[in-house]
Amino acid sequence: MKIAVFPGSFDPYTIAHHDLIERALPLFDKIYIAIGVNSSKVGLMDTDSRKEAITALYQDVPQVEVSFYTGLTVDFCRSVGANFILRGIRNGADLDYENIIAQNNLILAPEIETYFLVSRSGKAHISSTIVRDIWKNKGDISHLVPEAILDFIK
């Protein structure tokens, strides 16, 4: 089986994240959306709400499973039998940053390969950080977050 892990904080899960998963579904037999837990970080949504919201979004997609993890992503990959890490690239800065992480992951776990998917046109400007900032300043985020996720934020 081709199993991938899509790691991130997903605070909140955006339409760009959703688009990436939709495009990756034909590539993998199973995709774990792995929510990294950082207890010192306070975000828009608590981790349980993030998991519940993302799980609701994919309730009819058996290929997708939502999990929590702490520690190294490659260790989580090994624990679920994944040989692939899935990452989205919005721009050159993302590529530089993600490439550094991917190279180090290859040293730690040569059996786990990172796949990059480039953001689709019209979605490269979306980041969870921007969405949180718009929300905190009482702006409309409905065009940036899937409706199922938005219901959990409200």
Short mmCIF file of N, CA and C in Angstrom, two decimals:
data_model
loop_
_atom_site.label_atom_id
_atom_site.label_comp_id
_atom_site.label_asym_id
_atom_site.label_seq_id
_atom_site.Cartn_x
_atom_site.Cartn_y
_atom_site.Cartn_z
N MET A 1 0.84 -1.20 0.00
CA MET A 1 0.00 0.00 0.00
C MET A 1 0.87 1.25 0.00
N LYS A 2 0.43 2.25 -0.72
CA LYS A 2 1.11 3.54 -0.72
C LYS A 2 0.40 4.42 0.33
N ILE A 3 1.13 4.68 1.43
CA ILE A 3 0.57 5.44 2.54
C ILE A 3 1.36 6.73 2.70
N ALA A 4 0.64 7.84 2.78
CA ALA A 4 1.27 9.15 2.94
C ALA A 4 0.81 9.81 4.23
N VAL A 5 1.68 10.66 4.75
CA VAL A 5 1.36 11.49 5.91
C VAL A 5 1.43 12.94 5.45
N PHE A 6 0.35 13.67 5.73
CA PHE A 6 0.29 15.11 5.45
C PHE A 6 0.34 15.80 6.82
N PRO A 7 1.55 16.22 7.25
CA PRO A 7 1.68 16.80 8.59
C PRO A 7 1.46 18.31 8.59
N GLY A 8 1.01 18.83 9.72
CA GLY A 8 0.87 20.27 9.86
C GLY A 8 0.12 20.60 11.14
N SER A 9 -0.01 21.90 11.38
CA SER A 9 -0.79 22.33 12.54
C SER A 9 -2.27 22.47 12.17
N PHE A 10 -2.55 22.81 10.93
CA PHE A 10 -3.92 22.90 10.42
C PHE A 10 -4.81 23.75 11.32
N ASP A 11 -4.32 24.93 11.65
CA ASP A 11 -5.03 25.83 12.57
C ASP A 11 -5.31 27.17 11.90
N PRO A 12 -6.36 27.23 11.10
CA PRO A 12 -7.31 26.19 10.75
C PRO A 12 -6.93 25.49 9.45
N TYR A 13 -7.66 24.42 9.16
CA TYR A 13 -7.54 23.69 7.91
C TYR A 13 -8.19 24.55 6.83
N THR A 14 -7.45 24.82 5.77
CA THR A 14 -7.92 25.77 4.74
C THR A 14 -8.36 25.07 3.46
N ILE A 15 -8.91 25.85 2.54
CA ILE A 15 -9.27 25.28 1.24
C ILE A 15 -8.02 24.88 0.46
N ALA A 16 -6.89 25.48 0.76
CA ALA A 16 -5.63 25.08 0.12
C ALA A 16 -5.21 23.69 0.61
N HIS A 17 -5.36 23.42 1.90
CA HIS A 17 -5.08 22.08 2.43
C HIS A 17 -6.03 21.07 1.78
N HIS A 18 -7.29 21.43 1.72
CA HIS A 18 -8.31 20.55 1.15
C HIS A 18 -8.00 20.25 -0.32
N ASP A 19 -7.62 21.26 -1.06
CA ASP A 19 -7.28 21.08 -2.47
C ASP A 19 -6.11 20.11 -2.63
N LEU A 20 -5.12 20.26 -1.78
CA LEU A 20 -3.95 19.37 -1.84
C LEU A 20 -4.35 17.92 -1.58
N ILE A 21 -5.18 17.69 -0.59
CA ILE A 21 -5.63 16.32 -0.30
C ILE A 21 -6.45 15.76 -1.46
N GLU A 22 -7.34 16.55 -2.00
CA GLU A 22 -8.16 16.09 -3.13
C GLU A 22 -7.28 15.69 -4.31
N ARG A 23 -6.23 16.43 -4.57
CA ARG A 23 -5.32 16.12 -5.67
C ARG A 23 -4.42 14.93 -5.35
N ALA A 24 -4.17 14.68 -4.08
CA ALA A 24 -3.30 13.57 -3.68
C ALA A 24 -4.04 12.25 -3.56
N LEU A 25 -5.35 12.27 -3.42
CA LEU A 25 -6.11 11.03 -3.23
C LEU A 25 -5.85 9.99 -4.33
N PRO A 26 -5.75 10.36 -5.60
CA PRO A 26 -5.46 9.34 -6.62
C PRO A 26 -4.04 8.76 -6.54
N LEU A 27 -3.16 9.41 -5.82
CA LEU A 27 -1.76 9.00 -5.75
C LEU A 27 -1.48 7.98 -4.65
N PHE A 28 -2.33 7.97 -3.62
CA PHE A 28 -2.06 7.16 -2.44
C PHE A 28 -3.27 6.31 -2.07
N ASP A 29 -2.98 5.16 -1.45
CA ASP A 29 -4.05 4.29 -0.96
C ASP A 29 -4.64 4.82 0.34
N LYS A 30 -3.80 5.49 1.13
CA LYS A 30 -4.24 6.05 2.41
C LYS A 30 -3.44 7.31 2.69
N ILE A 31 -4.12 8.31 3.22
CA ILE A 31 -3.46 9.55 3.62
C ILE A 31 -3.83 9.86 5.06
N TYR A 32 -2.81 10.00 5.90
CA TYR A 32 -3.02 10.44 7.27
C TYR A 32 -2.82 11.95 7.31
N ILE A 33 -3.84 12.66 7.73
CA ILE A 33 -3.69 14.08 8.02
C ILE A 33 -3.24 14.12 9.48
N ALA A 34 -1.97 14.46 9.68
CA ALA A 34 -1.34 14.35 10.99
C ALA A 34 -1.22 15.72 11.63
N ILE A 35 -1.99 15.95 12.66
CA ILE A 35 -1.99 17.23 13.36
C ILE A 35 -0.88 17.21 14.41
N GLY A 36 0.11 18.06 14.18
CA GLY A 36 1.21 18.17 15.13
C GLY A 36 0.74 18.87 16.39
N VAL A 37 1.03 18.29 17.53
CA VAL A 37 0.60 18.85 18.81
C VAL A 37 1.77 19.60 19.43
N ASN A 38 1.54 20.88 19.67
CA ASN A 38 2.51 21.74 20.35
C ASN A 38 1.78 22.41 21.50
N SER A 39 1.93 21.88 22.70
CA SER A 39 1.16 22.35 23.85
C SER A 39 1.48 23.79 24.24
N SER A 40 2.62 24.32 23.80
CA SER A 40 2.97 25.69 24.16
C SER A 40 2.39 26.71 23.18
N LYS A 41 1.78 26.23 22.09
CA LYS A 41 1.25 27.12 21.06
C LYS A 41 -0.26 27.27 21.24
N VAL A 42 -0.73 28.50 21.32
CA VAL A 42 -2.16 28.77 21.43
C VAL A 42 -2.64 29.27 20.09
N GLY A 43 -3.62 28.59 19.52
CA GLY A 43 -4.08 28.94 18.19
C GLY A 43 -5.54 29.34 18.16
N LEU A 44 -6.08 29.34 16.97
CA LEU A 44 -7.49 29.67 16.75
C LEU A 44 -8.39 28.55 17.27
N MET A 45 -8.01 27.31 16.97
CA MET A 45 -8.80 26.15 17.37
C MET A 45 -7.95 25.24 18.25
N ASP A 46 -8.56 24.64 19.27
CA ASP A 46 -7.79 23.67 20.06
C ASP A 46 -7.62 22.40 19.22
N THR A 47 -6.67 21.56 19.61
CA THR A 47 -6.33 20.41 18.78
C THR A 47 -7.50 19.44 18.61
N ASP A 48 -8.29 19.24 19.66
CA ASP A 48 -9.43 18.32 19.55
C ASP A 48 -10.44 18.84 18.53
N SER A 49 -10.69 20.15 18.53
CA SER A 49 -11.62 20.74 17.57
C SER A 49 -11.10 20.60 16.14
N ARG A 50 -9.79 20.78 15.97
CA ARG A 50 -9.20 20.61 14.64
C ARG A 50 -9.42 19.20 14.13
N LYS A 51 -9.15 18.23 14.99
CA LYS A 51 -9.32 16.83 14.57
C LYS A 51 -10.79 16.54 14.25
N GLU A 52 -11.67 16.99 15.10
CA GLU A 52 -13.10 16.75 14.89
C GLU A 52 -13.58 17.39 13.58
N ALA A 53 -13.14 18.61 13.32
CA ALA A 53 -13.57 19.34 12.11
C ALA A 53 -13.04 18.67 10.84
N ILE A 54 -11.75 18.31 10.84
CA ILE A 54 -11.16 17.69 9.65
C ILE A 54 -11.75 16.30 9.42
N THR A 55 -11.98 15.57 10.51
CA THR A 55 -12.61 14.25 10.40
C THR A 55 -14.00 14.39 9.79
N ALA A 56 -14.76 15.39 10.21
CA ALA A 56 -16.10 15.61 9.66
C ALA A 56 -16.03 15.92 8.17
N LEU A 57 -15.04 16.68 7.77
CA LEU A 57 -14.88 17.04 6.36
C LEU A 57 -14.66 15.80 5.49
N TYR A 58 -13.93 14.82 6.02
CA TYR A 58 -13.60 13.61 5.25
C TYR A 58 -14.36 12.37 5.72
N GLN A 59 -15.49 12.57 6.36
CA GLN A 59 -16.23 11.43 6.91
C GLN A 59 -16.63 10.40 5.86
N ASP A 60 -16.78 10.81 4.61
CA ASP A 60 -17.16 9.89 3.55
C ASP A 60 -15.98 9.48 2.67
N VAL A 61 -14.77 9.73 3.13
CA VAL A 61 -13.56 9.40 2.36
C VAL A 61 -12.73 8.42 3.18
N PRO A 62 -12.91 7.12 2.96
CA PRO A 62 -12.21 6.13 3.79
C PRO A 62 -10.69 6.14 3.64
N GLN A 63 -10.18 6.73 2.56
CA GLN A 63 -8.73 6.82 2.36
C GLN A 63 -8.05 7.77 3.33
N VAL A 64 -8.83 8.67 3.94
CA VAL A 64 -8.26 9.71 4.80
C VAL A 64 -8.53 9.40 6.26
N GLU A 65 -7.47 9.50 7.06
CA GLU A 65 -7.59 9.34 8.50
C GLU A 65 -6.90 10.53 9.16
N VAL A 66 -7.50 11.05 10.20
CA VAL A 66 -6.95 12.20 10.92
C VAL A 66 -6.40 11.73 12.25
N SER A 67 -5.15 12.13 12.53
CA SER A 67 -4.47 11.70 13.76
C SER A 67 -3.71 12.86 14.37
N PHE A 68 -3.35 12.69 15.63
CA PHE A 68 -2.42 13.59 16.31
C PHE A 68 -1.04 12.97 16.31
N TYR A 69 -0.02 13.81 16.40
CA TYR A 69 1.31 13.28 16.65
C TYR A 69 2.18 14.32 17.32
N THR A 70 3.19 13.83 18.01
CA THR A 70 4.22 14.68 18.60
C THR A 70 5.56 14.10 18.16
N GLY A 71 6.58 14.90 18.24
CA GLY A 71 7.90 14.40 17.88
C GLY A 71 8.17 14.52 16.40
N LEU A 72 9.07 13.66 15.93
CA LEU A 72 9.50 13.71 14.54
C LEU A 72 8.43 13.14 13.61
N THR A 73 8.23 13.82 12.50
CA THR A 73 7.27 13.35 11.50
C THR A 73 7.66 11.97 10.98
N VAL A 74 8.95 11.73 10.77
CA VAL A 74 9.37 10.42 10.25
C VAL A 74 9.05 9.30 11.24
N ASP A 75 9.09 9.60 12.53
CA ASP A 75 8.71 8.58 13.53
C ASP A 75 7.22 8.26 13.44
N PHE A 76 6.41 9.30 13.23
CA PHE A 76 4.98 9.06 13.05
C PHE A 76 4.75 8.25 11.77
N CYS A 77 5.45 8.60 10.70
CA CYS A 77 5.34 7.85 9.44
C CYS A 77 5.62 6.37 9.68
N ARG A 78 6.69 6.09 10.37
CA ARG A 78 7.03 4.69 10.65
C ARG A 78 5.93 4.00 11.46
N SER A 79 5.35 4.72 12.42
CA SER A 79 4.33 4.12 13.28
C SER A 79 3.06 3.73 12.53
N VAL A 80 2.78 4.41 11.41
CA VAL A 80 1.58 4.09 10.63
C VAL A 80 1.92 3.38 9.31
N GLY A 81 3.20 3.07 9.11
CA GLY A 81 3.61 2.36 7.91
C GLY A 81 3.66 3.20 6.65
N ALA A 82 3.83 4.51 6.81
CA ALA A 82 3.87 5.41 5.66
C ALA A 82 5.29 5.53 5.10
N ASN A 83 5.40 5.51 3.79
CA ASN A 83 6.68 5.71 3.13
C ASN A 83 6.75 7.05 2.41
N PHE A 84 5.72 7.88 2.60
CA PHE A 84 5.67 9.16 1.91
C PHE A 84 5.20 10.26 2.86
N ILE A 85 5.79 11.43 2.70
CA ILE A 85 5.34 12.65 3.37
C ILE A 85 4.83 13.56 2.27
N LEU A 86 3.67 14.11 2.46
CA LEU A 86 3.05 14.99 1.49
C LEU A 86 3.14 16.43 1.99
N ARG A 87 3.66 17.32 1.15
CA ARG A 87 3.78 18.73 1.52
C ARG A 87 3.33 19.61 0.37
N GLY A 88 2.73 20.74 0.69
CA GLY A 88 2.32 21.71 -0.30
C GLY A 88 3.36 22.81 -0.42
N ILE A 89 3.52 23.30 -1.64
CA ILE A 89 4.46 24.38 -1.93
C ILE A 89 3.68 25.54 -2.54
N ARG A 90 3.74 26.71 -1.87
CA ARG A 90 3.05 27.89 -2.37
C ARG A 90 3.95 28.79 -3.19
N ASN A 91 5.25 28.82 -2.83
CA ASN A 91 6.16 29.77 -3.46
C ASN A 91 7.60 29.30 -3.26
N GLY A 92 8.53 30.10 -3.74
CA GLY A 92 9.95 29.75 -3.63
C GLY A 92 10.43 29.64 -2.20
N ALA A 93 9.93 30.48 -1.33
CA ALA A 93 10.33 30.43 0.08
C ALA A 93 9.89 29.10 0.70
N ASP A 94 8.67 28.66 0.37
CA ASP A 94 8.20 27.35 0.86
C ASP A 94 9.10 26.24 0.34
N LEU A 95 9.47 26.32 -0.94
CA LEU A 95 10.31 25.28 -1.52
C LEU A 95 11.66 25.21 -0.80
N ASP A 96 12.27 26.35 -0.55
CA ASP A 96 13.55 26.36 0.16
C ASP A 96 13.42 25.74 1.54
N TYR A 97 12.41 26.16 2.28
CA TYR A 97 12.18 25.66 3.65
C TYR A 97 11.86 24.16 3.64
N GLU A 98 10.91 23.76 2.80
CA GLU A 98 10.48 22.35 2.76
C GLU A 98 11.60 21.44 2.24
N ASN A 99 12.42 21.93 1.34
CA ASN A 99 13.54 21.14 0.83
C ASN A 99 14.53 20.83 1.95
N ILE A 100 14.80 21.81 2.79
CA ILE A 100 15.71 21.59 3.93
C ILE A 100 15.16 20.50 4.85
N ILE A 101 13.86 20.59 5.15
CA ILE A 101 13.24 19.58 6.01
C ILE A 101 13.28 18.20 5.32
N ALA A 102 12.95 18.17 4.03
CA ALA A 102 12.94 16.90 3.31
C ALA A 102 14.33 16.26 3.28
N GLN A 103 15.36 17.07 3.08
CA GLN A 103 16.73 16.53 3.05
C GLN A 103 17.12 15.94 4.40
N ASN A 104 16.75 16.62 5.47
CA ASN A 104 17.04 16.10 6.81
C ASN A 104 16.22 14.85 7.11
N ASN A 105 14.97 14.83 6.67
CA ASN A 105 14.15 13.63 6.86
C ASN A 105 14.75 12.44 6.13
N LEU A 106 15.33 12.67 4.95
CA LEU A 106 15.96 11.58 4.22
C LEU A 106 17.17 11.01 4.96
N ILE A 107 17.87 11.87 5.66
CA ILE A 107 19.00 11.39 6.48
C ILE A 107 18.48 10.55 7.64
N LEU A 108 17.40 11.04 8.28
CA LEU A 108 16.82 10.32 9.42
C LEU A 108 16.11 9.04 9.01
N ALA A 109 15.48 9.07 7.82
CA ALA A 109 14.66 7.94 7.38
C ALA A 109 14.73 7.82 5.86
N PRO A 110 15.78 7.20 5.34
CA PRO A 110 15.95 7.11 3.88
C PRO A 110 14.82 6.38 3.16
N GLU A 111 14.04 5.62 3.89
CA GLU A 111 12.93 4.88 3.27
C GLU A 111 11.68 5.72 3.09
N ILE A 112 11.69 6.95 3.60
CA ILE A 112 10.51 7.82 3.53
C ILE A 112 10.82 8.99 2.59
N GLU A 113 10.03 9.08 1.54
CA GLU A 113 10.23 10.09 0.51
C GLU A 113 9.20 11.22 0.68
N THR A 114 9.63 12.45 0.45
CA THR A 114 8.72 13.60 0.51
C THR A 114 8.25 13.94 -0.89
N TYR A 115 6.94 14.08 -1.04
CA TYR A 115 6.34 14.52 -2.30
C TYR A 115 5.82 15.93 -2.11
N PHE A 116 6.18 16.81 -3.04
CA PHE A 116 5.70 18.19 -3.03
C PHE A 116 4.62 18.36 -4.08
N LEU A 117 3.52 18.97 -3.70
CA LEU A 117 2.50 19.39 -4.67
C LEU A 117 2.46 20.91 -4.65
N VAL A 118 2.53 21.49 -5.82
CA VAL A 118 2.52 22.94 -5.95
C VAL A 118 1.07 23.42 -5.84
N SER A 119 0.87 24.51 -5.12
CA SER A 119 -0.47 25.08 -4.97
C SER A 119 -1.06 25.43 -6.32
N ARG A 120 -2.34 25.22 -6.43
CA ARG A 120 -3.05 25.62 -7.64
C ARG A 120 -3.15 27.14 -7.70
N SER A 121 -3.27 27.62 -8.91
CA SER A 121 -3.49 29.04 -9.11
C SER A 121 -4.72 29.48 -8.31
N GLY A 122 -4.60 30.59 -7.63
CA GLY A 122 -5.71 31.09 -6.83
C GLY A 122 -5.73 30.60 -5.40
N LYS A 123 -4.78 29.72 -5.03
CA LYS A 123 -4.74 29.22 -3.65
C LYS A 123 -3.40 29.44 -2.98
N ALA A 124 -2.41 29.89 -3.73
CA ALA A 124 -1.06 30.04 -3.18
C ALA A 124 -0.97 31.14 -2.12
N HIS A 125 -1.92 32.02 -2.07
CA HIS A 125 -1.90 33.12 -1.09
C HIS A 125 -2.48 32.71 0.26
N ILE A 126 -3.03 31.51 0.34
CA ILE A 126 -3.74 31.08 1.55
C ILE A 126 -2.78 30.39 2.52
N SER A 127 -2.77 30.87 3.74
CA SER A 127 -2.03 30.21 4.81
C SER A 127 -2.86 30.28 6.08
N SER A 128 -2.67 29.31 6.94
CA SER A 128 -3.40 29.31 8.21
C SER A 128 -3.10 30.56 9.02
N THR A 129 -1.86 31.04 8.96
CA THR A 129 -1.48 32.25 9.70
C THR A 129 -2.31 33.45 9.23
N ILE A 130 -2.44 33.62 7.92
CA ILE A 130 -3.23 34.73 7.36
C ILE A 130 -4.70 34.57 7.75
N VAL A 131 -5.22 33.35 7.65
CA VAL A 131 -6.61 33.10 8.01
C VAL A 131 -6.86 33.45 9.48
N ARG A 132 -5.96 33.04 10.36
CA ARG A 132 -6.11 33.37 11.79
C ARG A 132 -6.11 34.89 12.00
N ASP A 133 -5.23 35.57 11.31
CA ASP A 133 -5.14 37.03 11.45
C ASP A 133 -6.42 37.72 10.96
N ILE A 134 -6.93 37.28 9.84
CA ILE A 134 -8.18 37.85 9.32
C ILE A 134 -9.31 37.60 10.32
N TRP A 135 -9.40 36.37 10.84
CA TRP A 135 -10.45 36.01 11.79
C TRP A 135 -10.36 36.84 13.07
N LYS A 136 -9.15 36.95 13.60
CA LYS A 136 -8.96 37.71 14.85
C LYS A 136 -9.32 39.18 14.70
N ASN A 137 -9.22 39.68 13.46
CA ASN A 137 -9.57 41.08 13.19
C ASN A 137 -10.97 41.22 12.59
N LYS A 138 -11.78 40.18 12.82
CA LYS A 138 -13.19 40.17 12.47
C LYS A 138 -13.46 40.26 10.97
N GLY A 139 -12.53 39.73 10.17
CA GLY A 139 -12.71 39.67 8.72
C GLY A 139 -13.41 38.39 8.30
N ASP A 140 -13.87 38.36 7.08
CA ASP A 140 -14.58 37.21 6.52
C ASP A 140 -13.56 36.18 6.01
N ILE A 141 -13.65 34.96 6.53
CA ILE A 141 -12.74 33.90 6.10
C ILE A 141 -13.48 32.80 5.34
N SER A 142 -14.74 33.01 5.03
CA SER A 142 -15.55 31.96 4.41
C SER A 142 -15.02 31.52 3.05
N HIS A 143 -14.28 32.36 2.37
CA HIS A 143 -13.71 31.99 1.06
C HIS A 143 -12.35 31.29 1.21
N LEU A 144 -11.86 31.14 2.44
CA LEU A 144 -10.54 30.57 2.69
C LEU A 144 -10.58 29.23 3.42
N VAL A 145 -11.73 28.89 3.99
CA VAL A 145 -11.86 27.71 4.83
C VAL A 145 -13.06 26.89 4.35
N PRO A 146 -12.94 25.56 4.24
CA PRO A 146 -14.10 24.75 3.86
C PRO A 146 -15.26 24.99 4.84
N GLU A 147 -16.46 24.96 4.31
CA GLU A 147 -17.64 25.24 5.13
C GLU A 147 -17.72 24.34 6.36
N ALA A 148 -17.39 23.06 6.19
CA ALA A 148 -17.43 22.12 7.33
C ALA A 148 -16.48 22.54 8.44
N ILE A 149 -15.35 23.12 8.08
CA ILE A 149 -14.38 23.60 9.07
C ILE A 149 -14.88 24.89 9.70
N LEU A 150 -15.42 25.77 8.86
CA LEU A 150 -15.94 27.06 9.33
C LEU A 150 -16.99 26.87 10.41
N ASP A 151 -17.80 25.84 10.26
CA ASP A 151 -18.83 25.56 11.27
C ASP A 151 -18.22 25.30 12.64
N PHE A 152 -17.05 24.70 12.70
CA PHE A 152 -16.38 24.43 13.97
C PHE A 152 -15.70 25.69 14.54
N ILE A 153 -15.31 26.60 13.68
CA ILE A 153 -14.66 27.84 14.14
C ILE A 153 -15.70 28.75 14.76
N LYS A 154 -16.87 28.82 14.17
CA LYS A 154 -17.92 29.70 14.68
C LYS A 154 -18.42 29.19 16.00
#
